[in-house]
């Protein structure tokens, strides 16, 4: 046992807990429990029981008499009466006079309640805590505790009745998976043609796009058992456990075939084995076991393995080669139509008002994943409840998009008056640069109410339709729009603030990508200077070029952003009057819609002339 790190808390601490629990039971809990046993009776009953010599103990107070029957099965209470000779009669009936009857309940019960129950609870607690300790100690040292069989409870067999119709959008993925459903329904058709199903299907895509849901839906449609486990669970705490869990999982699955085995986050075990010193033995053993199991069963035995990952590039090639996970189904972020469909699926759970327009909401939530859209619907419903309604309206949904994107409104805004003015100019700067460049998306909403995310204000832009291709000009316009906030500050106040840090980051990212990845610079032609490591998780990239080239890239990035910044400043000083007018309007109203913005922007002449 000594391998386990000794608990940080001294022994005294645990004795303290024991005493406290005992105390709690004696003083608070057991009287409460016992009180439930007290029976109120009328005085007549009391007299009858004296007559029948059926009084065990009795206690006479000023206003009430408490007594028990001979067997001590219950406590009775009754009021006092002017009854001379009562004491005498009680004495003759053989009753015992005592104090504190309520605590002298049936000795069995009271001992159980005050001693055994707390002890039981304490032992339970102790076991729970020692489990925790083992988990903390982790690794090899903990092995002596709990080897033996891996617990099979992790393989939950439930399809929860999810069907393809519950998964909105993702039509390509569904089509690809429908074949597997068909196979599970009538495998003979496939064996007759000599075709065998892929053993493994890899669902690849960003988090929250419905990969788990799709796997469940396959099981639901085919009406077969569904075993699910997360890759990280395999490599949890005991060395050698991962492999045995894999073995266990497949043993169960084969017994239940046809069935679906779903492994979430397969990258946790399926990472490339790179022969590094001090590599993770445990993980490799688990992976090897998985590969062995997959090779071990024939294509047509009815066990189909679905696995999900959002970092496909990090998977071991052994896992993705033919005969293993040889089919790859991309599950991408939903497009405009998909977003609308997902919103509608989740809106089935709520009561939507007449004015709700899911198309607009889908447009506003560009880039949101299925999980985020589900969250938006839920936030909207919560907002409706907060406002004392049961129906969810358009305003709820619009506000909840902002909550999901930018966090809650900060109620006690700490913006000073000048700061508020600066933020108003900054946001109008973004919006005007966006609107005045012909190709930029229109503005949906501008607000200068601070958010819990730290944003002091923001401009929500909306694409009319999903864009799959961006032209060079369009990216340049985006960069100009990012610089528009700072440009407005410069023009209006001749001073710059820290408020543009996020804009700077975004603009730089775009400019760098243009040069290193999209081949949009003058002299690098179509040579990639960067590779993307992780397209689904933030898209980090690493440079692949010489030091000189890096220098040149940096120079070009700066030049590119600078040019767009100049363009933004030019646009805004050309329209200085509108800038002032709109900024003042926003400063006063704090939130303005895209329509209000466009109306003022498009008014000819203007009052400021
Ligand atoms: P993943 O496994 O890709 O990370 P999940 O399948 O766990 O994502 O999805 C999380 C939640 O997001 C689901 O429970 C569901 O409510 C919602 N969701 C995601 N994609 C969709 C979709 N295409 N249709 C409907 N709901 C979706
Ligand atoms: Zn900004």
Coordinates of N, CA and C and ligand atoms in Angstrom, one line a residue, residues 426-427 430 457 481-482 484-486 489 499-503, ligand 2:
X426 N -15.0 53.2 -33.1 CA -14.3 52.0 -33.6 C -15.3 51.1 -34.3
X427 N -16.4 50.8 -33.7 CA -17.3 49.9 -34.3 C -17.9 50.4 -35.6
X430 N -15.5 49.9 -38.4 CA -15.6 48.5 -39.0 C -16.7 48.5 -40.0
X457 N -17.6 46.0 -27.7 CA -18.6 46.2 -28.6 C -18.3 45.3 -29.8
X481 N -11.5 45.8 -43.5 CA -12.6 46.0 -42.6 C -12.0 45.8 -41.1
X482 N -11.1 44.8 -41.0 CA -10.5 44.6 -39.7 C -9.8 45.9 -39.2
X484 N -10.5 48.8 -40.0 CA -11.4 50.0 -40.0 C -11.7 50.6 -38.6
X485 N -11.7 49.7 -37.6 CA -11.9 50.2 -36.2 C -10.8 51.1 -35.8
X486 N -9.6 50.7 -35.9 CA -8.5 51.5 -35.5 C -8.4 52.8 -36.4
X489 N -10.6 55.4 -35.1 CA -10.1 56.1 -33.9 C -9.1 57.1 -34.3
X499 N -7.9 48.8 -28.0 CA -9.1 48.0 -28.4 C -9.0 47.3 -29.7
X500 N -7.9 47.4 -30.4 CA -7.9 46.8 -31.7 C -7.1 45.5 -31.8
X501 N -6.7 44.9 -30.6 CA -5.8 43.8 -30.6 C -6.3 42.6 -31.3
X502 N -7.6 42.3 -31.1 CA -8.2 41.2 -31.8 C -8.2 41.4 -33.3
X503 N -8.6 42.6 -33.7 CA -8.6 43.0 -35.1 C -7.2 42.7 -35.8
Ligands
LIG2 ZN1 -12.5 46.1 -33.7

